[in-house]
Amino acid sequence: MNGVEGFMYPNEVELVWSVLIVLYPYITGLVAGAFILASLERVFRVDAVKPTYRLALLTALSFLLVAPLPLQLHLGHPERSPEMYFTPHSTSAMAMFGYVYLWYLMAVLVFEIWLDYRRDIVLRARRERGLLRLIYKVMTLGSDNISERSLHIDERVGWVVTLIGIPSAFLLHGYVGFIFGSIKANPWWSSPLMPVVFIFSAMVSGIACVMVIYMATSKLRGTTIDMGCVDTIAMYLFYTFIIDFSLEMLDLIHRIYEADESFRSLNFMVHTKLYFSHIVVQIGLGTLTPLVLLAITQVTKLSEMARKRIYALAGALTLIGIFAMRWNVVIGGQLFSKSFLGYTTYKVGMVTREGLPVAIALTLLPLLFLWVLVKLLPPWDDASAAHGATGD
Amino acid sequence: MNLSRRQLMILLPAAAIAWEHVLAGTPEAAPNYTMSEHWWSMLIDIPKCIGCGNCVRACQAENDVPDGRFRTWVERYHVSDENMMYPEVISPDGGKEGFPSVAKEDAGKYFFVPKLCNHCADSPCTQVCPVGATFISPDGVVLVDQKYCMGCAYCVQACPYGCRYIHPEKKVADKCTLCYHRITKGLTTACCEACPTGARQLVDLKNPNDPIHEFLRTHAVQVLKPQMATGAKVFYNELDGSVR
Amino acid sequence: MSAFRDAGHLLRFAGLFVLAFIIFLVVRKFVVPKSFGEYGHYRGAAIGEIAAHPAHFAGHQACEACHADIADEKKGGKHAHVNCEACHGPLGKHADDPASVTPAKLDTAVLCVRCHAASVAKPKNFPQVDAADHANGVPCETCHKPHNPALEAGGAK
């Protein structure tokens, strides 16, 4: 009945966290990763990645705007979610989400983007007509001061915001990892490594995402891809991925070697119900394959065309792999019984509020947001396009 | 023996009035109830459980528990001496309609384990609630405020015993209340009331006259998953090591 | 002073934050339930609401208040500690208004075996019978009175 093998506690048969809760860490991970890539240029002065700086910020913002939606749709009573702000429970790992989210959205991302774009916003508010003019006017907050001095102040403040933003991005996503890692009842989740693994996998997915989006938008706009930029991004992706993979393997080896009371059950699950999504997709297709591909680009000299193709393929596989990782954490953690005596099955719904169409829509929604944001606040100007055209 | 309501009132005014308040469920009905004077829990006497499922049915009748979800359920263990730590466990429909019969030649031992919320003193479920919609009452019962719960199901994940579920219609967390509406009025829980063998006993640890004190002194008593350090206070007499 | 003027737009942004925070505090004042925090980090009134749920099982005390004769019959027998509603089911409505609900007549063929059908899983000292060859289809109550099931003539059980 209901795809149960062995024994489940009767209330465990139906999963309470669906594919939408898979999307939540996936999307916040993309946010954190994209922001950290942006901070490379700003704080660590990696000039090569400059062409993606603004794009990375806008990507982070569009994904962050979508991040709470899967949570809201999953709640039994979404109308009660403001209680998280009004009466946050100090002992709950989840209670701070609202605050961390708002802090990251307003104090870090929106503020940094506003500071960076303020000159463009003011100029456009002067230039545009009609509704657009009104929108830009509102965005200026009624100040059209773009004197040399004020822009210099923006530059300095923006640097500080980015500096604060890095630990904030770590907080945002490490904290998502803690939501899972702190559940002692669930041995698949309960691990102090969980927040760290989440942070590094977030960086991996965010970097891959911005890389793919940068290459795709260049193609769509008919501009040349700045190879120096993508080469650098791919290098960072490769090294972060190695750290991420090492951490995950450390967790795995530790579990296998310790072989505690839950091991027999989890091991069986990984070899059966999770085999495809964990071994095949996450580790094989989504981790080892892109790692090998990226390693090839690091040790050999390939043509520009070959590198582009490899980067695009590796980036796409990485995004699939990290999604599989979130899936295996969230869904995998509910497939086995806490009695360690049985397993249940998860079937993605179709016409439910938490079904597959909703999940797909929520995955695509950030791209729509990004499109609007790019129209409103173009991350490239003619100068940088020209710079891209001339190449390095 | 047919008494009209009027006759009943004349014969037994005190009892009748008390019962009327129980039905109406008004807080004033229990004027002598002080939360700080109680610390509720339960004793499960495994050697007495016959797996009849009375408790499961009683709980569903008393608390409108939806089909397929359980505030209490009964598991039947089959432990073979070759594989002590990996028992065969079944709980068909929570044991609501009893259990299938066993062929005599099946080796090993069999026993029933009734399960319910352990009303943990250090409950992981109330710890993780982000909004304060579930809590331990001052008299030691883990309750859900269903008007405040937003249905995030984090508590369901945090319970090591699988005692919580999301109510399919109300879309909020639901669980055993230890029949809080009964115990605060001097009644026992529905499951204890319906248990024919006394395998389940409501316990008030703050009541010095409760037989539990003598029982705990003289029996080998255990709680479920003590390694979880949840402060579980549903006590199991003669709990087998294979139970989880 | 010009530094201050050139940072004016930052103050506007900060002003938005302060404004939002004040609105948050005001709204919070109104929407948090009054009894929240009365006993702990939860709505104190919830305890009373849960305590106010209606009961369906009357409890054996309520039964015995009227049916003293049955209580006497049970006393000293093997079923002395089996509460009335364990077999008769929840009868709170009947206890509230005896005329409104008449308890259904019970089918001993179903009821007795629910507990007493033989199974190796049951405790060894619990009386169990194989219904088929125990009585050859004779109803249980022919020999055993449910309220005091021991056999009349010095029965073994």
CSV table of N, CA and C in Angstrom, one decimal, chain A residues 62-118:
chain,number,residue,atom,x,y,z
A,62,SER,N,16.7,38.2,-8.7
A,62,SER,CA,15.5,37.6,-9.2
A,62,SER,C,15.3,36.2,-8.6
A,63,PHE,N,16.3,35.5,-8.3
A,63,PHE,CA,16.1,34.2,-7.6
A,63,PHE,C,15.6,34.4,-6.1
A,64,LEU,N,16.2,35.5,-5.5
A,64,LEU,CA,15.8,35.7,-4.1
A,64,LEU,C,14.3,36.1,-4.0
A,65,LEU,N,13.8,36.8,-5.0
A,65,LEU,CA,12.4,37.2,-5.0
A,65,LEU,C,11.5,36.0,-5.1
A,66,VAL,N,12.0,34.9,-5.7
A,66,VAL,CA,11.2,33.7,-5.9
A,66,VAL,C,11.3,32.8,-4.7
A,67,ALA,N,12.5,32.9,-4.0
A,67,ALA,CA,12.8,32.0,-2.9
A,67,ALA,C,11.7,31.7,-1.9
A,68,PRO,N,11.0,32.7,-1.5
A,68,PRO,CA,9.9,32.4,-0.5
A,68,PRO,C,8.7,31.8,-1.1
A,69,LEU,N,8.5,31.8,-2.4
A,69,LEU,CA,7.2,31.4,-3.0
A,69,LEU,C,7.0,29.9,-2.8
A,70,PRO,N,8.0,29.0,-3.0
A,70,PRO,CA,7.8,27.6,-2.8
A,70,PRO,C,7.4,27.3,-1.3
A,71,LEU,N,8.0,28.1,-0.4
A,71,LEU,CA,7.6,27.9,1.0
A,71,LEU,C,6.2,28.3,1.2
A,72,GLN,N,5.8,29.4,0.7
A,72,GLN,CA,4.4,29.9,0.9
A,72,GLN,C,3.4,28.9,0.3
A,73,LEU,N,3.7,28.4,-0.9
A,73,LEU,CA,2.8,27.4,-1.5
A,73,LEU,C,2.7,26.1,-0.7
A,74,HIS,N,3.8,25.8,-0.1
A,74,HIS,CA,3.8,24.5,0.7
A,74,HIS,C,3.1,24.6,2.0
A,75,LEU,N,3.0,25.8,2.6
A,75,LEU,CA,2.4,26.0,3.9
A,75,LEU,C,0.9,25.6,3.9
A,76,GLY,N,0.5,25.0,5.0
A,76,GLY,CA,-0.9,24.7,5.1
A,76,GLY,C,-1.8,25.9,5.2
A,77,HIS,N,-1.2,26.9,5.9
A,77,HIS,CA,-1.9,28.2,6.0
A,77,HIS,C,-0.9,29.4,5.7
A,78,PRO,N,-0.8,29.6,4.4
A,78,PRO,CA,0.2,30.7,4.0
A,78,PRO,C,-0.2,32.1,4.7
A,79,GLU,N,-1.5,32.3,4.9
A,79,GLU,CA,-1.9,33.6,5.5
A,79,GLU,C,-1.4,33.8,6.9
A,80,ARG,N,-0.9,32.7,7.5
A,80,ARG,CA,-0.4,32.8,8.9
A,80,ARG,C,1.1,33.0,8.9
A,81,SER,N,1.8,33.1,7.7
A,81,SER,CA,3.2,33.1,7.7
A,81,SER,C,3.8,34.4,8.3
A,82,PRO,N,3.1,35.6,8.3
A,82,PRO,CA,3.6,36.7,9.0
A,82,PRO,C,3.9,36.5,10.5
A,83,GLU,N,3.3,35.4,11.0
A,83,GLU,CA,3.6,35.1,12.4
A,83,GLU,C,5.1,34.9,12.6
A,84,MET,N,5.8,34.4,11.6
A,84,MET,CA,7.3,34.3,11.6
A,84,MET,C,8.0,35.6,12.0
A,85,TYR,N,7.4,36.7,11.6
A,85,TYR,CA,7.9,38.0,11.9
A,85,TYR,C,7.5,38.5,13.3
A,86,PHE,N,6.2,38.2,13.5
A,86,PHE,CA,5.6,38.8,14.8
A,86,PHE,C,6.0,38.0,16.0
A,87,THR,N,6.0,36.7,15.9
A,87,THR,CA,6.3,35.9,17.1
A,87,THR,C,7.4,34.8,16.8
A,88,PRO,N,8.6,35.2,16.4
A,88,PRO,CA,9.6,34.2,16.0
A,88,PRO,C,10.0,33.5,17.3
A,89,HIS,N,10.1,32.2,17.2
A,89,HIS,CA,10.4,31.3,18.3
A,89,HIS,C,11.9,31.2,18.4
A,90,SER,N,12.5,31.7,19.5
A,90,SER,CA,14.0,31.8,19.6
A,90,SER,C,14.7,30.4,19.5
A,91,THR,N,14.0,29.3,19.8
A,91,THR,CA,14.7,28.0,19.8
A,91,THR,C,14.6,27.4,18.4
A,92,SER,N,13.8,28.0,17.5
A,92,SER,CA,13.6,27.3,16.2
A,92,SER,C,14.6,27.7,15.2
A,93,ALA,N,15.2,26.7,14.5
A,93,ALA,CA,16.1,27.0,13.4
A,93,ALA,C,15.4,27.7,12.3
A,94,MET,N,14.1,27.5,12.2
A,94,MET,CA,13.4,28.1,11.0
A,94,MET,C,12.9,29.5,11.3
A,95,ALA,N,12.8,29.9,12.5
A,95,ALA,CA,12.1,31.1,12.9
A,95,ALA,C,12.8,32.3,12.3
A,96,MET,N,14.2,32.2,12.2
A,96,MET,CA,14.9,33.4,11.7
A,96,MET,C,14.9,33.6,10.2
A,97,PHE,N,14.3,32.6,9.5
A,97,PHE,CA,14.3,32.7,8.1
A,97,PHE,C,13.8,34.1,7.6
A,98,GLY,N,12.6,34.5,8.1
A,98,GLY,CA,12.0,35.7,7.7
A,98,GLY,C,13.0,36.9,7.8
A,99,TYR,N,13.7,36.9,9.0
A,99,TYR,CA,14.6,38.1,9.2
A,99,TYR,C,15.8,38.0,8.3
A,100,VAL,N,16.4,36.8,8.3
A,100,VAL,CA,17.6,36.6,7.4
A,100,VAL,C,17.3,37.0,6.0
A,101,TYR,N,16.1,36.5,5.6
A,101,TYR,CA,15.7,36.8,4.2
A,101,TYR,C,15.5,38.3,3.9
A,102,LEU,N,14.8,38.9,4.8
A,102,LEU,CA,14.6,40.4,4.6
A,102,LEU,C,15.9,41.2,4.7
A,103,TRP,N,16.7,40.8,5.6
A,103,TRP,CA,18.0,41.4,5.8
A,103,TRP,C,18.8,41.3,4.5
A,104,TYR,N,18.8,40.1,3.9
A,104,TYR,CA,19.6,39.8,2.8
A,104,TYR,C,19.0,40.5,1.5
A,105,LEU,N,17.7,40.5,1.5
A,105,LEU,CA,17.0,41.1,0.3
A,105,LEU,C,17.2,42.6,0.3
A,106,MET,N,16.9,43.3,1.5
A,106,MET,CA,16.9,44.7,1.5
A,106,MET,C,18.2,45.3,1.8
A,107,ALA,N,18.8,44.9,2.9
A,107,ALA,CA,20.0,45.5,3.4
A,107,ALA,C,21.2,45.2,2.5
A,108,VAL,N,21.2,44.0,1.9
A,108,VAL,CA,22.4,43.7,1.0
A,108,VAL,C,22.1,43.8,-0.4
A,109,LEU,N,21.2,43.0,-1.0
A,109,LEU,CA,21.0,43.0,-2.4
A,109,LEU,C,20.4,44.2,-3.0
A,110,VAL,N,19.3,44.6,-2.5
A,110,VAL,CA,18.6,45.8,-3.1
A,110,VAL,C,19.5,47.0,-2.9
A,111,PHE,N,20.0,47.1,-1.7
A,111,PHE,CA,20.9,48.3,-1.4
A,111,PHE,C,22.1,48.4,-2.3
A,112,GLU,N,22.7,47.2,-2.5
A,112,GLU,CA,23.9,47.2,-3.3
A,112,GLU,C,23.6,47.5,-4.8
A,113,ILE,N,22.5,46.9,-5.2
A,113,ILE,CA,22.1,47.1,-6.6
A,113,ILE,C,21.7,48.6,-6.8
A,114,TRP,N,21.0,49.1,-5.8
A,114,TRP,CA,20.6,50.5,-5.9
A,114,TRP,C,21.8,51.5,-6.0
A,115,LEU,N,22.8,51.2,-5.1
A,115,LEU,CA,24.0,52.0,-5.1
A,115,LEU,C,24.7,52.0,-6.4
A,116,ASP,N,24.8,50.7,-6.9
A,116,ASP,CA,25.6,50.5,-8.1
A,116,ASP,C,24.9,51.2,-9.4
A,117,TYR,N,23.6,51.1,-9.3
A,117,TYR,CA,22.8,51.6,-10.5
A,117,TYR,C,22.3,53.1,-10.4
A,118,ARG,N,22.6,53.7,-9.2
A,118,ARG,CA,22.0,55.0,-8.9
A,118,ARG,C,22.2,56.0,-10.1
